[in-house]
Tab-separated table of N, CA, C and O in Angstrom:
chain	number	residue	atom	x	y	z
A	1	MET	N	0.757	-1.305	-0.024
A	1	MET	CA	-0.077	-0.019	-0.003
A	1	MET	C	0.858	1.274	0.041
A	1	MET	O	0.514	2.191	-0.822
A	2	VAL	N	2.298	1.306	0.498
A	2	VAL	CA	2.818	2.540	0.799
A	2	VAL	C	3.329	2.476	-0.694
A	2	VAL	O	3.863	3.522	-1.012
A	3	GLY	N	3.773	1.706	-1.061
A	3	GLY	CA	4.538	1.463	-2.819
A	3	GLY	C	3.620	2.007	-3.747
A	3	GLY	O	3.930	2.979	-4.224
A	4	LEU	N	2.302	1.947	-3.466
A	4	LEU	CA	1.264	2.583	-4.407
A	4	LEU	C	1.230	4.005	-4.126
A	4	LEU	O	1.025	4.768	-5.275
A	5	LYS	N	1.009	4.305	-2.846
A	5	LYS	CA	0.930	5.695	-2.499
A	5	LYS	C	2.296	6.548	-2.985
A	5	LYS	O	1.994	7.813	-3.734
A	6	ARG	N	3.316	5.965	-2.964
A	6	ARG	CA	4.704	6.577	-3.392
A	6	ARG	C	4.236	6.793	-5.021
A	6	ARG	O	4.601	7.734	-5.508
A	7	GLU	N	3.719	5.574	-5.917
A	7	GLU	CA	3.791	5.517	-7.145
A	7	GLU	C	2.711	6.567	-7.641
A	7	GLU	O	3.078	7.285	-8.489
A	8	ILE	N	1.639	7.065	-6.500
A	8	ILE	CA	0.479	7.709	-7.182
A	8	ILE	C	1.301	9.501	-7.265
A	8	ILE	O	1.136	10.176	-7.816
A	9	LYS	N	1.818	9.655	-6.198
A	9	LYS	CA	2.518	10.880	-5.522
A	9	LYS	C	3.660	11.327	-6.993
A	9	LYS	O	3.859	12.244	-7.479
A	10	SER	N	4.223	10.363	-7.311
A	10	SER	CA	5.121	10.522	-8.471
A	10	SER	C	4.782	10.756	-9.581
A	10	SER	O	5.059	11.964	-10.507
A	11	VAL	N	3.379	9.911	-10.034
A	11	VAL	CA	2.780	10.065	-11.213
A	11	VAL	C	2.311	11.461	-11.315
A	11	VAL	O	1.767	12.007	-12.061
A	12	ARG	N	1.422	11.701	-9.776
A	12	ARG	CA	1.124	13.246	-10.061
A	12	ARG	C	2.320	14.247	-10.315
A	12	ARG	O	1.803	15.299	-10.888
A	13	ALA	N	3.388	14.082	-9.336
A	13	ALA	CA	4.454	14.938	-10.091
A	13	ALA	C	4.593	15.268	-11.314
A	13	ALA	O	5.010	16.107	-11.908
A	14	ASP	N	4.989	13.996	-12.239
A	14	ASP	CA	5.260	13.704	-13.414
A	14	ASP	C	4.153	14.595	-14.373
A	14	ASP	O	4.249	15.385	-15.424
A	15	ALA	N	2.742	14.191	-14.238
A	15	ALA	CA	1.695	14.808	-14.875
A	15	ALA	C	1.606	16.582	-14.551
A	15	ALA	O	1.621	17.162	-15.304
A	16	ARG	N	2.116	17.030	-13.517
A	16	ARG	CA	2.069	18.280	-13.113
A	16	ARG	C	3.298	19.065	-14.067
A	16	ARG	O	3.269	19.893	-14.726
A	17	GLU	N	4.569	18.400	-14.128
A	17	GLU	CA	6.021	19.026	-14.493
A	17	GLU	C	5.285	18.867	-16.301
A	17	GLU	O	5.222	19.808	-17.008
A	18	LEU	N	4.676	17.738	-16.798
A	18	LEU	CA	4.258	18.099	-18.259
A	18	LEU	C	2.760	18.963	-18.340
A	18	LEU	O	3.368	19.567	-19.454
A	19	LYS	N	2.486	19.281	-17.668
A	19	LYS	CA	1.637	20.257	-17.802
A	19	LYS	C	1.989	21.855	-17.811
A	19	LYS	O	1.672	22.528	-18.842
A	20	ASP	N	3.190	21.905	-17.112
A	20	ASP	CA	3.604	22.974	-16.806
A	20	ASP	C	4.608	22.933	-18.362
A	20	ASP	O	4.716	24.439	-18.925
A	21	GLN	N	4.991	21.889	-18.694
A	21	GLN	CA	6.042	22.375	-19.786
A	21	GLN	C	5.402	22.530	-21.046
A	21	GLN	O	5.809	23.040	-22.429
A	22	ALA	N	4.001	21.934	-21.045
A	22	ALA	CA	2.821	22.160	-22.264
A	22	ALA	C	2.718	23.791	-22.163
A	22	ALA	O	2.560	24.000	-23.352
A	23	ALA	N	2.414	24.470	-21.016
A	23	ALA	CA	2.013	25.683	-20.908
A	23	ALA	C	3.421	26.565	-21.597
A	23	ALA	O	3.118	27.138	-22.187
A	24	ARG	N	4.338	26.472	-21.223
A	24	ARG	CA	5.425	26.995	-21.670
A	24	ARG	C	5.645	26.591	-23.463
A	24	ARG	O	5.882	27.628	-24.065
A	25	TRP	N	5.087	25.718	-23.637
A	25	TRP	CA	5.656	25.300	-25.348
A	25	TRP	C	4.581	25.991	-25.844
A	25	TRP	O	4.728	26.664	-27.332
A	26	ARG	N	3.270	25.957	-25.415
A	26	ARG	CA	2.094	26.858	-25.854
A	26	ARG	C	2.449	28.423	-26.021
A	26	ARG	O	2.338	29.256	-26.936
A	27	LYS	N	3.230	28.817	-24.841
A	27	LYS	CA	3.672	30.603	-24.964
A	27	LYS	C	4.842	30.436	-26.075
A	27	LYS	O	4.959	31.600	-26.890
A	28	VAL	N	5.424	29.621	-26.286
A	28	VAL	CA	6.206	29.776	-27.332
A	28	VAL	C	5.954	30.019	-28.942
A	28	VAL	O	6.341	30.731	-29.501
A	29	CYS	N	4.972	28.945	-28.974
A	29	CYS	CA	4.271	28.624	-30.243
A	29	CYS	C	3.251	29.718	-30.519
A	29	CYS	O	3.572	30.207	-31.303
A	30	SER	N	3.051	30.567	-29.628
A	30	SER	CA	2.565	31.904	-29.461
A	30	SER	C	3.127	32.813	-30.369
A	30	SER	O	2.784	33.584	-30.666
A	31	THR	N	4.743	32.880	-29.541
A	31	THR	CA	5.300	34.081	-29.707
A	31	THR	C	5.543	33.718	-31.446
A	31	THR	O	5.974	34.612	-31.771
A	32	LEU	N	6.058	32.646	-31.583
A	32	LEU	CA	6.658	32.390	-32.995
A	32	LEU	C	5.262	32.615	-33.781
A	32	LEU	O	5.834	33.096	-34.882
A	33	ARG	N	4.040	32.043	-33.737
A	33	ARG	CA	3.101	32.537	-34.321
A	33	ARG	C	2.676	34.330	-34.936
A	33	ARG	O	2.786	34.315	-35.725
A	34	SER	N	3.383	35.044	-33.999
A	34	SER	CA	2.911	36.354	-33.980
A	34	SER	C	4.246	36.917	-35.035
A	34	SER	O	4.057	37.799	-35.418
A	35	LEU	N	5.269	36.164	-34.378
A	35	LEU	CA	6.645	36.799	-35.346
A	35	LEU	C	6.472	36.482	-36.745
A	35	LEU	O	6.874	37.151	-37.576
A	36	ALA	N	6.084	35.393	-37.036
A	36	ALA	CA	5.630	34.931	-38.386
A	36	ALA	C	4.501	35.591	-39.302
A	36	ALA	O	3.915	35.741	-40.386
A	37	GLY	N	3.460	36.365	-38.047
A	37	GLY	CA	2.247	37.238	-38.517
A	37	GLY	C	1.467	36.199	-39.370
A	37	GLY	O	0.130	36.408	-40.051
A	38	LEU	N	1.008	35.079	-38.735
A	38	LEU	CA	-0.006	34.371	-39.250
A	38	LEU	C	-1.782	34.089	-38.491
A	38	LEU	O	-1.648	34.709	-37.318
A	39	ASP	N	-2.225	34.252	-39.146
A	39	ASP	CA	-3.803	34.330	-38.576
A	39	ASP	C	-4.218	32.998	-38.515
A	39	ASP	O	-3.338	31.957	-37.939
A	40	ASP	N	-5.387	32.805	-37.600
A	40	ASP	CA	-5.543	31.756	-36.687
A	40	ASP	C	-5.639	30.604	-38.121
A	40	ASP	O	-5.447	29.377	-38.167
A	41	GLY	N	-6.485	31.081	-39.227
A	41	GLY	CA	-6.656	30.222	-40.506
A	41	GLY	C	-5.162	29.477	-40.868
A	41	GLY	O	-5.037	28.291	-40.866
A	42	GLN	N	-4.317	30.492	-41.054
A	42	GLN	CA	-3.517	29.666	-41.362
A	42	GLN	C	-2.109	29.111	-40.579
A	42	GLN	O	-1.546	27.842	-41.063
A	43	TYR	N	-2.377	29.471	-39.266
A	43	TYR	CA	-1.953	28.639	-38.011
A	43	TYR	C	-2.484	27.462	-38.007
A	43	TYR	O	-1.762	26.044	-37.762
A	44	ARG	N	-3.307	27.011	-38.308
A	44	ARG	CA	-4.460	25.849	-38.522
A	44	ARG	C	-3.964	25.066	-39.054
A	44	ARG	O	-3.776	23.683	-38.845
A	45	ASN	N	-3.983	25.535	-40.525
A	45	ASN	CA	-3.403	25.228	-41.674
A	45	ASN	C	-1.825	24.342	-41.360
A	45	ASN	O	-1.542	23.360	-41.897
A	46	LEU	N	-0.850	25.578	-40.753
A	46	LEU	CA	0.145	25.004	-40.663
A	46	LEU	C	-0.048	23.553	-39.865
A	46	LEU	O	0.990	22.544	-40.151
A	47	LEU	N	-0.486	23.531	-38.422
A	47	LEU	CA	-0.392	22.662	-37.551
A	47	LEU	C	-1.204	21.063	-38.469
A	47	LEU	O	-0.385	20.253	-38.102
A	48	LYS	N	-2.228	21.391	-39.464
A	48	LYS	CA	-2.684	20.211	-39.663
A	48	LYS	C	-1.389	19.371	-40.961
A	48	LYS	O	-1.519	18.395	-40.798
A	49	ALA	N	-1.242	20.578	-41.723
A	49	ALA	CA	0.254	19.963	-42.447
A	49	ALA	C	0.948	19.354	-41.711
A	49	ALA	O	2.216	18.498	-42.339
A	50	GLU	N	1.597	19.867	-40.508
A	50	GLU	CA	2.544	18.869	-39.488
A	50	GLU	C	1.944	18.069	-38.796
A	50	GLU	O	2.653	17.092	-38.202
A	51	SER	N	0.656	17.603	-39.005
A	51	SER	CA	0.219	16.539	-38.271
A	51	SER	C	0.226	16.923	-36.724
A	51	SER	O	0.433	15.798	-35.672
A	52	LEU	N	-0.245	18.018	-36.508
A	52	LEU	CA	0.247	18.472	-35.007
A	52	LEU	C	-1.317	18.758	-34.251
A	52	LEU	O	-2.006	19.291	-35.517
A	53	PRO	N	-2.016	18.981	-33.513
A	53	PRO	CA	-2.844	18.900	-32.600
A	53	PRO	C	-3.146	20.212	-32.693
A	53	PRO	O	-2.314	20.916	-32.430
A	54	CYS	N	-4.502	20.661	-32.869
A	54	CYS	CA	-4.708	22.396	-32.599
A	54	CYS	C	-5.698	22.562	-31.827
A	54	CYS	O	-6.839	21.995	-32.112
A	55	ASP	N	-5.625	23.010	-30.755
A	55	ASP	CA	-6.239	23.522	-29.716
A	55	ASP	C	-6.348	24.529	-29.708
A	55	ASP	O	-5.966	25.673	-29.764
C-alpha cells in the first residue's frame, strides 16, 4: 500500500511537470506565430500540415 501511494505521488508530480512544460511550449508557439504574422486559419493549416493537434 505504501508503495502504491508513493507511485501515485510520483505520477502526479510527473503529470504536473508535463502540464507546465506544455504551457511553456504553448507560449513559445504563440510568440513564433505572432512573429511569423500568421492568422488563425494559416496557423491551423500549418499545424494540420505537420500532423500536430490544434487546440
